[in-house]
PDB file of N, CA, C and O in Angstrom:
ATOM      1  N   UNK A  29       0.834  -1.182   0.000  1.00  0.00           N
ATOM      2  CA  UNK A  29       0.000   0.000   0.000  1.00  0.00           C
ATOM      3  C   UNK A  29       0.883   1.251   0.000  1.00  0.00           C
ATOM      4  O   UNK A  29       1.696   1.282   0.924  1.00  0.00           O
ATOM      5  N   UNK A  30       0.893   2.343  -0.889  1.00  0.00           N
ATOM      6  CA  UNK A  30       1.436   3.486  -1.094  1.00  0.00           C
ATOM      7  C   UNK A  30       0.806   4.484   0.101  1.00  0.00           C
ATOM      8  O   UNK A  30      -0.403   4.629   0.278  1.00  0.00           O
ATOM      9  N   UNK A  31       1.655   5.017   0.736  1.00  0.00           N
ATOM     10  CA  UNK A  31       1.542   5.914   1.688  1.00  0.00           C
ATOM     11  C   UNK A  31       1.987   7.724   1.665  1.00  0.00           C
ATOM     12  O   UNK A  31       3.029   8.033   1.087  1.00  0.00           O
ATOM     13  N   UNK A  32       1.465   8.391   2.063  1.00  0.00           N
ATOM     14  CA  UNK A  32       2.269   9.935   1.916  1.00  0.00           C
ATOM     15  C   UNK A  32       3.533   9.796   2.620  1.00  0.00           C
ATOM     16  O   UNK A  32       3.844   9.171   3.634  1.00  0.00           O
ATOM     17  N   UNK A  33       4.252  10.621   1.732  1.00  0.00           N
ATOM     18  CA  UNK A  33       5.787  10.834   1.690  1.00  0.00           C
ATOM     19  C   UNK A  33       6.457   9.654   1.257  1.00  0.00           C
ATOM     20  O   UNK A  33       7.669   9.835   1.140  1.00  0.00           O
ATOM     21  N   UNK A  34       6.043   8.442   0.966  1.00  0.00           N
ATOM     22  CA  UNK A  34       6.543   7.300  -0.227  1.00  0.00           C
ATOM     23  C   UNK A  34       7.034   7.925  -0.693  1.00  0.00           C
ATOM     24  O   UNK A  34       6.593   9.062  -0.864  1.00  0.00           O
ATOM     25  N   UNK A  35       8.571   7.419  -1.297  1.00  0.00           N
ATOM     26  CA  UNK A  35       8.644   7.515  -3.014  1.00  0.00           C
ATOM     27  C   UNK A  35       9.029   6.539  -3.789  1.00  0.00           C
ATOM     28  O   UNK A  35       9.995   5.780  -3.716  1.00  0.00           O
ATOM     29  N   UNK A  36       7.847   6.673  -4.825  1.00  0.00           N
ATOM     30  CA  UNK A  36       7.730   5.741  -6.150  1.00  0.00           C
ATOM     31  C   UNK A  36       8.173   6.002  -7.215  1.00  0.00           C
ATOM     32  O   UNK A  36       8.156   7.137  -7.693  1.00  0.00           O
ATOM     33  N   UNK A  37       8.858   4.541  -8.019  1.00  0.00           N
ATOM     34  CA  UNK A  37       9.549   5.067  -9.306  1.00  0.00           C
ATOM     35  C   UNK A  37       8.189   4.361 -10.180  1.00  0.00           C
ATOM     36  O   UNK A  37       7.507   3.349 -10.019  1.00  0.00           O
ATOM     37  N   UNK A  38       8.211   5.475 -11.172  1.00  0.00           N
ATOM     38  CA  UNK A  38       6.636   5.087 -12.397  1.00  0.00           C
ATOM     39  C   UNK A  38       7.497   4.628 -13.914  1.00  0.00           C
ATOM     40  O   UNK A  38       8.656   4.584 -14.324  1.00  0.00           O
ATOM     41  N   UNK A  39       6.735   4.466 -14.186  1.00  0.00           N
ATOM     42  CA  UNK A  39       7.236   3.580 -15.603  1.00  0.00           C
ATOM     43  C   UNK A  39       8.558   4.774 -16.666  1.00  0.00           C
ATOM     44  O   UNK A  39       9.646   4.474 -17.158  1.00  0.00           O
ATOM     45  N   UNK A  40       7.941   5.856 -16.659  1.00  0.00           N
ATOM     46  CA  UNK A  40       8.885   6.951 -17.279  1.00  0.00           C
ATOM     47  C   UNK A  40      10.392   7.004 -16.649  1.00  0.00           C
ATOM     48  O   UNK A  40      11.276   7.714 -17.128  1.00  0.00           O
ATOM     49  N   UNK A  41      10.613   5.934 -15.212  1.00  0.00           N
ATOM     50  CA  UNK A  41      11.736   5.961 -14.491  1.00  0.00           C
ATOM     51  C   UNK A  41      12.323   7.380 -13.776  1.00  0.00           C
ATOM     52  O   UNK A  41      13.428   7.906 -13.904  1.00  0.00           O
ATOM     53  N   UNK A  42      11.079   7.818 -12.926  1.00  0.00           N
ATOM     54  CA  UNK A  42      11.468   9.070 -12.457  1.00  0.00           C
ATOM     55  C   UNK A  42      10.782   8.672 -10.756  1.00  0.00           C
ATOM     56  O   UNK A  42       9.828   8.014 -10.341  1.00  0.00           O
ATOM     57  N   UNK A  43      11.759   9.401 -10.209  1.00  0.00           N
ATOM     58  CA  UNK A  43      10.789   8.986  -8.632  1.00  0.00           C
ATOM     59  C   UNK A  43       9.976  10.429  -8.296  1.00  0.00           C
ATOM     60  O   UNK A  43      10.249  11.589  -8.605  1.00  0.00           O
ATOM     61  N   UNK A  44       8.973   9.908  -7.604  1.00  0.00           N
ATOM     62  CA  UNK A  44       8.176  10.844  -7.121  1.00  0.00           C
ATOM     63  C   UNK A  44       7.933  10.268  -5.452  1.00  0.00           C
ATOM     64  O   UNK A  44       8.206   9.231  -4.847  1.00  0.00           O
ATOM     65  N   UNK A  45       7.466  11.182  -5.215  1.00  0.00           N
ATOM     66  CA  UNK A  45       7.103  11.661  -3.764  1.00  0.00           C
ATOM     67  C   UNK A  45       5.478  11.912  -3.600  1.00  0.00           C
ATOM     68  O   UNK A  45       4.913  12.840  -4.178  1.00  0.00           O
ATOM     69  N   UNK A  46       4.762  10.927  -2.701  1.00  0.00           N
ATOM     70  CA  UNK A  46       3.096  11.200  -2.321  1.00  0.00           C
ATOM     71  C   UNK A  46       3.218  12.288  -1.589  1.00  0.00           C
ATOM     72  O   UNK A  46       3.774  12.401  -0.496  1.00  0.00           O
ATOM     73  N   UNK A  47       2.769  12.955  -2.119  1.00  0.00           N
ATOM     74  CA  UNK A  47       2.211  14.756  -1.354  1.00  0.00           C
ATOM     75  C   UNK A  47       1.025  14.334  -0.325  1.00  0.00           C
ATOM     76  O   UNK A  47       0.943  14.448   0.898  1.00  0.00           O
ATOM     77  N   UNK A  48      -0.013  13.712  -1.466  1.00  0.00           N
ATOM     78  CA  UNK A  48      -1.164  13.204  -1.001  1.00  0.00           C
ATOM     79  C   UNK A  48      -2.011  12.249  -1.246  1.00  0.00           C
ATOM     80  O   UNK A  48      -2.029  11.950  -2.440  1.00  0.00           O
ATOM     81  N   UNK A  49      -3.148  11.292  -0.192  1.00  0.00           N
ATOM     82  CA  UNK A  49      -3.998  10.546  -1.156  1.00  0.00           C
ATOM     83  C   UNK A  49      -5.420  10.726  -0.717  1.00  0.00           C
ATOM     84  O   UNK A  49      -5.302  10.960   0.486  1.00  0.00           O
ATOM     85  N   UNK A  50      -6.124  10.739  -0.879  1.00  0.00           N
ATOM     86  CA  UNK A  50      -7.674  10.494  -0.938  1.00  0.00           C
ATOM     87  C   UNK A  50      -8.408   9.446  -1.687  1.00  0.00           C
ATOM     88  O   UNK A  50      -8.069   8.981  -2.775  1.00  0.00           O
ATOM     89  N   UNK A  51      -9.336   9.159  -1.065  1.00  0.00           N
ATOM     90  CA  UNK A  51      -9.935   8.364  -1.453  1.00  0.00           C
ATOM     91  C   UNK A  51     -11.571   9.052  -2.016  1.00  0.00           C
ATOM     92  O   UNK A  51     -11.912  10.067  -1.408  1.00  0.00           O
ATOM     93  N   UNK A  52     -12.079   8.784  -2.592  1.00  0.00           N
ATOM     94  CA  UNK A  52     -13.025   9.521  -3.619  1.00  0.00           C
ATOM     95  C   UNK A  52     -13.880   9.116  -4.428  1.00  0.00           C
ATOM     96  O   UNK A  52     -13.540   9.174  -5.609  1.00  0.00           O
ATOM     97  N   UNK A  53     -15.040   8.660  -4.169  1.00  0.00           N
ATOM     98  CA  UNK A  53     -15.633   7.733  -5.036  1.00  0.00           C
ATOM     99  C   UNK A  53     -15.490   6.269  -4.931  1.00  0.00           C
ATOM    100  O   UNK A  53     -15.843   5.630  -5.922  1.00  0.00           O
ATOM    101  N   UNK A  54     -15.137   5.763  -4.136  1.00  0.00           N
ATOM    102  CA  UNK A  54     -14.448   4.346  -4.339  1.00  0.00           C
ATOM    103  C   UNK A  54     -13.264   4.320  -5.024  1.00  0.00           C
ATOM    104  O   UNK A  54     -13.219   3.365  -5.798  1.00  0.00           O
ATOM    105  N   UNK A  55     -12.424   4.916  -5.028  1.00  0.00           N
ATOM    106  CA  UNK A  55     -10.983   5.105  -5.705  1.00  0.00           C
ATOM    107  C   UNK A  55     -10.223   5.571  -5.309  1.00  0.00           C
ATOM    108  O   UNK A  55     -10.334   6.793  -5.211  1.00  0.00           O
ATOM    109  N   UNK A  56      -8.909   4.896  -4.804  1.00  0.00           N
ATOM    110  CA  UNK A  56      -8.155   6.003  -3.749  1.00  0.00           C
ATOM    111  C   UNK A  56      -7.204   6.867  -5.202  1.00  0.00           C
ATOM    112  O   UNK A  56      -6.632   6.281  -6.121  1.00  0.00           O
ATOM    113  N   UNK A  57      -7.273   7.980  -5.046  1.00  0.00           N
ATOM    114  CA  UNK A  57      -6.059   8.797  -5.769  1.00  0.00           C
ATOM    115  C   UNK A  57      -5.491   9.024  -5.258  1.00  0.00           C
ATOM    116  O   UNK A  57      -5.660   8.595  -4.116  1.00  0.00           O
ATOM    117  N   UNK A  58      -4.119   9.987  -5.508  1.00  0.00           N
ATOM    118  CA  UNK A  58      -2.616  10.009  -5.206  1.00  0.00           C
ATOM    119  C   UNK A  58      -2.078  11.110  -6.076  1.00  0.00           C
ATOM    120  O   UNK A  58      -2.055  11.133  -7.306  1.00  0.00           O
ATOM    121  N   UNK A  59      -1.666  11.982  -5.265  1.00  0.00           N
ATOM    122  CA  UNK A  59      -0.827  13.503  -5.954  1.00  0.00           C
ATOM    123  C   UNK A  59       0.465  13.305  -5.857  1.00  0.00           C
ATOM    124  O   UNK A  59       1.018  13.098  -4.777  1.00  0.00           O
ATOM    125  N   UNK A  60       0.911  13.338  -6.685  1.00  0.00           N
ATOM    126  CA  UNK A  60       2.724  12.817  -6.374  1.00  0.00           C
ATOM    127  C   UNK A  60       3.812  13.915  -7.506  1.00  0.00           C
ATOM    128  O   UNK A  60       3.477  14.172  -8.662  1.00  0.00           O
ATOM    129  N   UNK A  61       5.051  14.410  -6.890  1.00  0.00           N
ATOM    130  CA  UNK A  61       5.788  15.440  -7.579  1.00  0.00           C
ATOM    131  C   UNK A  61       7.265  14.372  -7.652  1.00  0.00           C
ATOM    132  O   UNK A  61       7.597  13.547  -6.800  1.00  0.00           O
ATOM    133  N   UNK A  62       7.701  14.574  -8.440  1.00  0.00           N
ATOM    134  CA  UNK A  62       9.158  14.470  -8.687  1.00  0.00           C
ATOM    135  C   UNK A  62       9.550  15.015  -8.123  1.00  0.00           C
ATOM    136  O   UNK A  62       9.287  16.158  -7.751  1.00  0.00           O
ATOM    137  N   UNK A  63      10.653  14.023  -7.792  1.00  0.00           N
ATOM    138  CA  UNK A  63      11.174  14.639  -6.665  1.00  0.00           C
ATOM    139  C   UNK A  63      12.599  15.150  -7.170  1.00  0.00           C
ATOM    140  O   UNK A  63      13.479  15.045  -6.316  1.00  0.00           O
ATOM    141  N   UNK A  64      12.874  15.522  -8.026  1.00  0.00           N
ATOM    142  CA  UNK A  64      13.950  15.684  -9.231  1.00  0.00           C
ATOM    143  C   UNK A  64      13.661  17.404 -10.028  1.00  0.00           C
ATOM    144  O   UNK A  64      14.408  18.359 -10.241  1.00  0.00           O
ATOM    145  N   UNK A  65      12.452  17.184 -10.242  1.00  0.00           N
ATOM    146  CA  UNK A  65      12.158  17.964 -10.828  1.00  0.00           C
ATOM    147  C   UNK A  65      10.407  18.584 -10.413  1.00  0.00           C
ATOM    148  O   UNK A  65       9.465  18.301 -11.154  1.00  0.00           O
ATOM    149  N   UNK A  66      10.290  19.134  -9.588  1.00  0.00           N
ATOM    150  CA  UNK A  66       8.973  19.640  -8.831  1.00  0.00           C
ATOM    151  C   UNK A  66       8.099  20.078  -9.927  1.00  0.00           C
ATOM    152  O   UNK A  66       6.910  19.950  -9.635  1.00  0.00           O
ATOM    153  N   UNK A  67       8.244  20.394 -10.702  1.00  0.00           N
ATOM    154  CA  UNK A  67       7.371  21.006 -12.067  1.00  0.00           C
ATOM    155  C   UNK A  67       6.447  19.923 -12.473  1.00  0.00           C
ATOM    156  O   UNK A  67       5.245  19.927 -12.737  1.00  0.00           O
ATOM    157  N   UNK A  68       7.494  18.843 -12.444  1.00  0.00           N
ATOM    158  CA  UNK A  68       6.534  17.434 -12.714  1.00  0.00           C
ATOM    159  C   UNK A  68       5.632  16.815 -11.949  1.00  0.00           C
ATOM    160  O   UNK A  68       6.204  15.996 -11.230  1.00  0.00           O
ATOM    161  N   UNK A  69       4.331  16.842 -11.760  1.00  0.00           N
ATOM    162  CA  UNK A  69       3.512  16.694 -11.177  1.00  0.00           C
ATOM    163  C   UNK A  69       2.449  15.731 -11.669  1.00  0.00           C
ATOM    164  O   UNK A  69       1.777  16.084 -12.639  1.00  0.00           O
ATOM    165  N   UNK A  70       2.207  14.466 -11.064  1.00  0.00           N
ATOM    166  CA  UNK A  70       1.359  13.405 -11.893  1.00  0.00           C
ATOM    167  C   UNK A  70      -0.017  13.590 -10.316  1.00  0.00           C
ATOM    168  O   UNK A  70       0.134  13.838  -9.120  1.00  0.00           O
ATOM    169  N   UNK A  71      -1.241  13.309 -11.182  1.00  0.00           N
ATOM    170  CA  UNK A  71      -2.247  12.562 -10.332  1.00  0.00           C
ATOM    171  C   UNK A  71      -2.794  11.297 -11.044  1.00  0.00           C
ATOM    172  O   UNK A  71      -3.147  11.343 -12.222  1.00  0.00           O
ATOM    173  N   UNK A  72      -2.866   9.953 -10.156  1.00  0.00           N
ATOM    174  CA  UNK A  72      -2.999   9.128  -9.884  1.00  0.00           C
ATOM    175  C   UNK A  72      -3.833   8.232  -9.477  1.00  0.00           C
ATOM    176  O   UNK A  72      -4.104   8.594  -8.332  1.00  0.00           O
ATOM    177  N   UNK A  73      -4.556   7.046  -9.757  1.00  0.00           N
ATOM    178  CA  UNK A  73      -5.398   6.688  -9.343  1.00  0.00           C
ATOM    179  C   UNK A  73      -5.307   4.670  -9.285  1.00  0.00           C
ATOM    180  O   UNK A  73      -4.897   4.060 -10.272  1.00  0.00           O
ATOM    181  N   UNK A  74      -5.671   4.068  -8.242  1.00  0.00           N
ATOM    182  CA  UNK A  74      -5.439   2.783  -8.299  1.00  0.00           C
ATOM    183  C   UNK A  74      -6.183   2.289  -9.036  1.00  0.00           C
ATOM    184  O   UNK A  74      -7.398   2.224  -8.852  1.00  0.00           O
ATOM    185  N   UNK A  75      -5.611   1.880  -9.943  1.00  0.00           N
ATOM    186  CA  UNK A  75      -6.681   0.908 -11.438  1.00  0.00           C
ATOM    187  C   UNK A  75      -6.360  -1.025 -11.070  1.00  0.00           C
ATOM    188  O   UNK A  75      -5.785  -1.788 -11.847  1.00  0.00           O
ATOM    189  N   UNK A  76      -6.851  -1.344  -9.894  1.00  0.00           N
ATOM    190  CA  UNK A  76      -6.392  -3.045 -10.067  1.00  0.00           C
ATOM    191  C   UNK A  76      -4.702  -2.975  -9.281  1.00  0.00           C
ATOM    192  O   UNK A  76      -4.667  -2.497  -8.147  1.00  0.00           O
ATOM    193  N   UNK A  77      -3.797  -3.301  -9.714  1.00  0.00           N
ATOM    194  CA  UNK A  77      -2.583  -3.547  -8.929  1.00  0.00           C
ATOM    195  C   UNK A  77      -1.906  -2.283  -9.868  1.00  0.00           C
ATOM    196  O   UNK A  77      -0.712  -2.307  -9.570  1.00  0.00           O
ATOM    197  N   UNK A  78      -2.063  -1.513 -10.573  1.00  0.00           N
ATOM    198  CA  UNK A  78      -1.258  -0.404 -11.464  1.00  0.00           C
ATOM    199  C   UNK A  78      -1.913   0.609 -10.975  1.00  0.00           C
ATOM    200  O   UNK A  78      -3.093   0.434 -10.672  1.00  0.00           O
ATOM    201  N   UNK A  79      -1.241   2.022 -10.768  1.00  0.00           N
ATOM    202  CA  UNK A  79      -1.463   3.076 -11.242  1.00  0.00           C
ATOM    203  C   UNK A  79      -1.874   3.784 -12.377  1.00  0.00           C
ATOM    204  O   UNK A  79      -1.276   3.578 -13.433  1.00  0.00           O
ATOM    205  N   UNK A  80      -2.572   4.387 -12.343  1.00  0.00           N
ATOM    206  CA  UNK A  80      -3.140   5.313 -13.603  1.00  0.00           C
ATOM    207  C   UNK A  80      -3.269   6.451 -13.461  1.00  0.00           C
ATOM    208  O   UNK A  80      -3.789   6.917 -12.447  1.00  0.00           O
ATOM    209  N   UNK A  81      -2.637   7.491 -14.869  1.00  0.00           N
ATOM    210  CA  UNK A  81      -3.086   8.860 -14.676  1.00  0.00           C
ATOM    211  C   UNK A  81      -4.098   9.723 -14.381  1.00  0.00           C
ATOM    212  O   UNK A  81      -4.689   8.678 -14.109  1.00  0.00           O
ATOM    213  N   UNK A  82      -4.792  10.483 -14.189  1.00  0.00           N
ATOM    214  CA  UNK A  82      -6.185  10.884 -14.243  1.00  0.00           C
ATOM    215  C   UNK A  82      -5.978  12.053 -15.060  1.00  0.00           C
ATOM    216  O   UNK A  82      -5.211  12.931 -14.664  1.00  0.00           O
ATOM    217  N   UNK A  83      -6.667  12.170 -16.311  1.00  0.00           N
ATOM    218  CA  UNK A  83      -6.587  12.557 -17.305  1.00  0.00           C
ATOM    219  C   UNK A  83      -8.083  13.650 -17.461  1.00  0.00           C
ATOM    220  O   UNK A  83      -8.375  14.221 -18.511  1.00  0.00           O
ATOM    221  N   UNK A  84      -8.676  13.726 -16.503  1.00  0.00           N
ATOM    222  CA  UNK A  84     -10.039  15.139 -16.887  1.00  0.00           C
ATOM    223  C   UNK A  84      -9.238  16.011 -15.787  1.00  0.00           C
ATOM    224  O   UNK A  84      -8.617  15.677 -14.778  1.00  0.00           O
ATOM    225  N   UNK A  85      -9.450  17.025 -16.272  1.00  0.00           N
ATOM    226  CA  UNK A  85      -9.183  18.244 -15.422  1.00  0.00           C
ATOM    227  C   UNK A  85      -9.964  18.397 -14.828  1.00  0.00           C
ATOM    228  O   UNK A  85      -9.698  18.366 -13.627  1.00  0.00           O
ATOM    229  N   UNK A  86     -11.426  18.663 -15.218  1.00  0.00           N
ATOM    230  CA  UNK A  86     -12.472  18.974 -13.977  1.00  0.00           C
ATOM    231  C   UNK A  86     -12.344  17.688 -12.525  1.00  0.00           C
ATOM    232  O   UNK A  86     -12.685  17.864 -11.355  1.00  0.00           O
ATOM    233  N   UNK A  87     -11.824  16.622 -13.067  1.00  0.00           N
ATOM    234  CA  UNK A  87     -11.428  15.375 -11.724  1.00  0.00           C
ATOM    235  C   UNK A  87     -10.555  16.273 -10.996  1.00  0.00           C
ATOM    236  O   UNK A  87     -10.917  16.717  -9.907  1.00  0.00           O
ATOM    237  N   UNK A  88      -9.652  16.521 -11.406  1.00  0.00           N
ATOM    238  CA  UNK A  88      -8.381  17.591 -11.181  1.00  0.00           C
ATOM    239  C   UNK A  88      -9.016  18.470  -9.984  1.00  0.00           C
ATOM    240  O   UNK A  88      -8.674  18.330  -8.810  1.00  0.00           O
ATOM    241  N   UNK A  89      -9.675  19.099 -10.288  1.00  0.00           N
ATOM    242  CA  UNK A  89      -9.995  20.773  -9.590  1.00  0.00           C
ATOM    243  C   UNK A  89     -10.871  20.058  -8.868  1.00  0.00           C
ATOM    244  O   UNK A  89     -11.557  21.057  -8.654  1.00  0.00           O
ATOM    245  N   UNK A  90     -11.534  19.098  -8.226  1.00  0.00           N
ATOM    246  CA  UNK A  90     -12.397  17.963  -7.953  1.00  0.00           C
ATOM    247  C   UNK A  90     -11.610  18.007  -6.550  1.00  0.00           C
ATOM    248  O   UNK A  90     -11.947  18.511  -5.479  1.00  0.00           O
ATOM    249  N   UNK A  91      -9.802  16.921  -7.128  1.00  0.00           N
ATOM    250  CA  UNK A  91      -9.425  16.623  -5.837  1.00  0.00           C
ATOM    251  C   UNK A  91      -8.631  17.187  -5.280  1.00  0.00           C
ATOM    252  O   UNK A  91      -8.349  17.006  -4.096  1.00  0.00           O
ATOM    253  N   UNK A  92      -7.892  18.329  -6.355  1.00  0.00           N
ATOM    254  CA  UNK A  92      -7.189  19.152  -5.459  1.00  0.00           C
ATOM    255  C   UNK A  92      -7.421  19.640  -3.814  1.00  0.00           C
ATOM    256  O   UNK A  92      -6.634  19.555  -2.872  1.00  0.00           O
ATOM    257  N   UNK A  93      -8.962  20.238  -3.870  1.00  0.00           N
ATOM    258  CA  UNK A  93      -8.868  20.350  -2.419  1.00  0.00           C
ATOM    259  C   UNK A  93      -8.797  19.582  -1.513  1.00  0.00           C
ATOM    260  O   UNK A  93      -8.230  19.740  -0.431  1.00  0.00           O
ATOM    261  N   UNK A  94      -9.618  18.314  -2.066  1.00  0.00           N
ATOM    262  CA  UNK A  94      -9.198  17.043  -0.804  1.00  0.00           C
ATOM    263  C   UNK A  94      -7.618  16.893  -0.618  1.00  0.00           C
ATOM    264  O   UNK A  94      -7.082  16.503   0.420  1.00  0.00           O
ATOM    265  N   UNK A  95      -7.083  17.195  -1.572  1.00  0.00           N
ATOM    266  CA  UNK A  95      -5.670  16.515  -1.808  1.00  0.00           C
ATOM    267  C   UNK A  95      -5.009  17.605  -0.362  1.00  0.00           C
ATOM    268  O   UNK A  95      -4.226  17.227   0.508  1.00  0.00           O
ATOM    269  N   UNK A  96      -5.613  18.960  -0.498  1.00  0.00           N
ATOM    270  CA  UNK A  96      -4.461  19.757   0.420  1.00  0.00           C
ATOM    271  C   UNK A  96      -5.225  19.673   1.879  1.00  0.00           C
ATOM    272  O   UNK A  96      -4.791  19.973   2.991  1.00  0.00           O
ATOM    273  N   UNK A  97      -6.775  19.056   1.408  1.00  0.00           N
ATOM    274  CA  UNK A  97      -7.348  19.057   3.471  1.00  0.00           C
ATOM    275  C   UNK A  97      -6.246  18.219   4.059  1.00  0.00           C
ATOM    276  O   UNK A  97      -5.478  18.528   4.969  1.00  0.00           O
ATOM    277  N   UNK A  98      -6.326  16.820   3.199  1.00  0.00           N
ATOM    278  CA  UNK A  98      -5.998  15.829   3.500  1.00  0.00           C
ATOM    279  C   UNK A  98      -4.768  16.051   4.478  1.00  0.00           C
ATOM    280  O   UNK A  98      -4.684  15.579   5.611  1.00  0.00           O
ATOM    281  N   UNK A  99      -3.599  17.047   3.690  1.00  0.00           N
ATOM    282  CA  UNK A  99      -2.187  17.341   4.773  1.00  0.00           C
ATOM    283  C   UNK A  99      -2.166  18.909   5.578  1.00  0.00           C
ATOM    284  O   UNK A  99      -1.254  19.506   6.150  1.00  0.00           O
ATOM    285  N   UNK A 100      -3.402  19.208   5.367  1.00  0.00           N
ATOM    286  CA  UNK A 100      -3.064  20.171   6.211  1.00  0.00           C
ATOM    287  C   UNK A 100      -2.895  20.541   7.334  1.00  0.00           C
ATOM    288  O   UNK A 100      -3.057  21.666   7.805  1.00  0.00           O
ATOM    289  N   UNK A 101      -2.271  18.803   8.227  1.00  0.00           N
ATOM    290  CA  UNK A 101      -1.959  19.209   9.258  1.00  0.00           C
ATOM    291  C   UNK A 101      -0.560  18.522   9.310  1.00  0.00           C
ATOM    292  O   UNK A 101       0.065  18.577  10.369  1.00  0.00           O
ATOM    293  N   UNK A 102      -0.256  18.154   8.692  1.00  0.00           N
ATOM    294  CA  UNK A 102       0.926  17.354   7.853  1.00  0.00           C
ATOM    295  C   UNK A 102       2.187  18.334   7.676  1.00  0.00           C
ATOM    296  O   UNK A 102       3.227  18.172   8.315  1.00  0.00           O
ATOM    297  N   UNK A 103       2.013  19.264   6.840  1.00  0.00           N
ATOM    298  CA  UNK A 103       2.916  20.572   6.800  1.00  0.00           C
ATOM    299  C   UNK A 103       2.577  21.661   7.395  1.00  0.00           C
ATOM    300  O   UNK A 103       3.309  22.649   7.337  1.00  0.00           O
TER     301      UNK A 103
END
């Protein structure tokens, strides 16, 4: 099970760092930055035993705020 502050290497071979996860619908997602390069920023979602991108933006602006309740006591 992937946890905040993990870091995971994804298929592109870059590691990232869980900022955050929520769960949402029956789906846990996952905000994660490179940790190399902070610009790079993937969201995430458990598809079966893989990760998957989440690809709508309106999902996006959706979980962002859960994503920052979630640590805001974290940082």
């Amino acid at each position: 099970m992937i946890e905040i502050k993990d870091i995971v290497t994804l298929s592109d071979h870059n590691e990232y760092q869980v900022v955050s996860k929520v769960d949402y619908e029956y789906r846990i997602y996952y905000y994660l930055i490179d940790i190399n390069e902070i610009s790079n920023v993937k969201f995430l979602y458990e598809n079966n035993d893989k990760l998957t991108e989440v690809e709508d933006p309106e999902l996006i602006n959706t979980l962002l705020p859960m994503f920052y309740k979630k640590i805001e006591n974290i940082i």
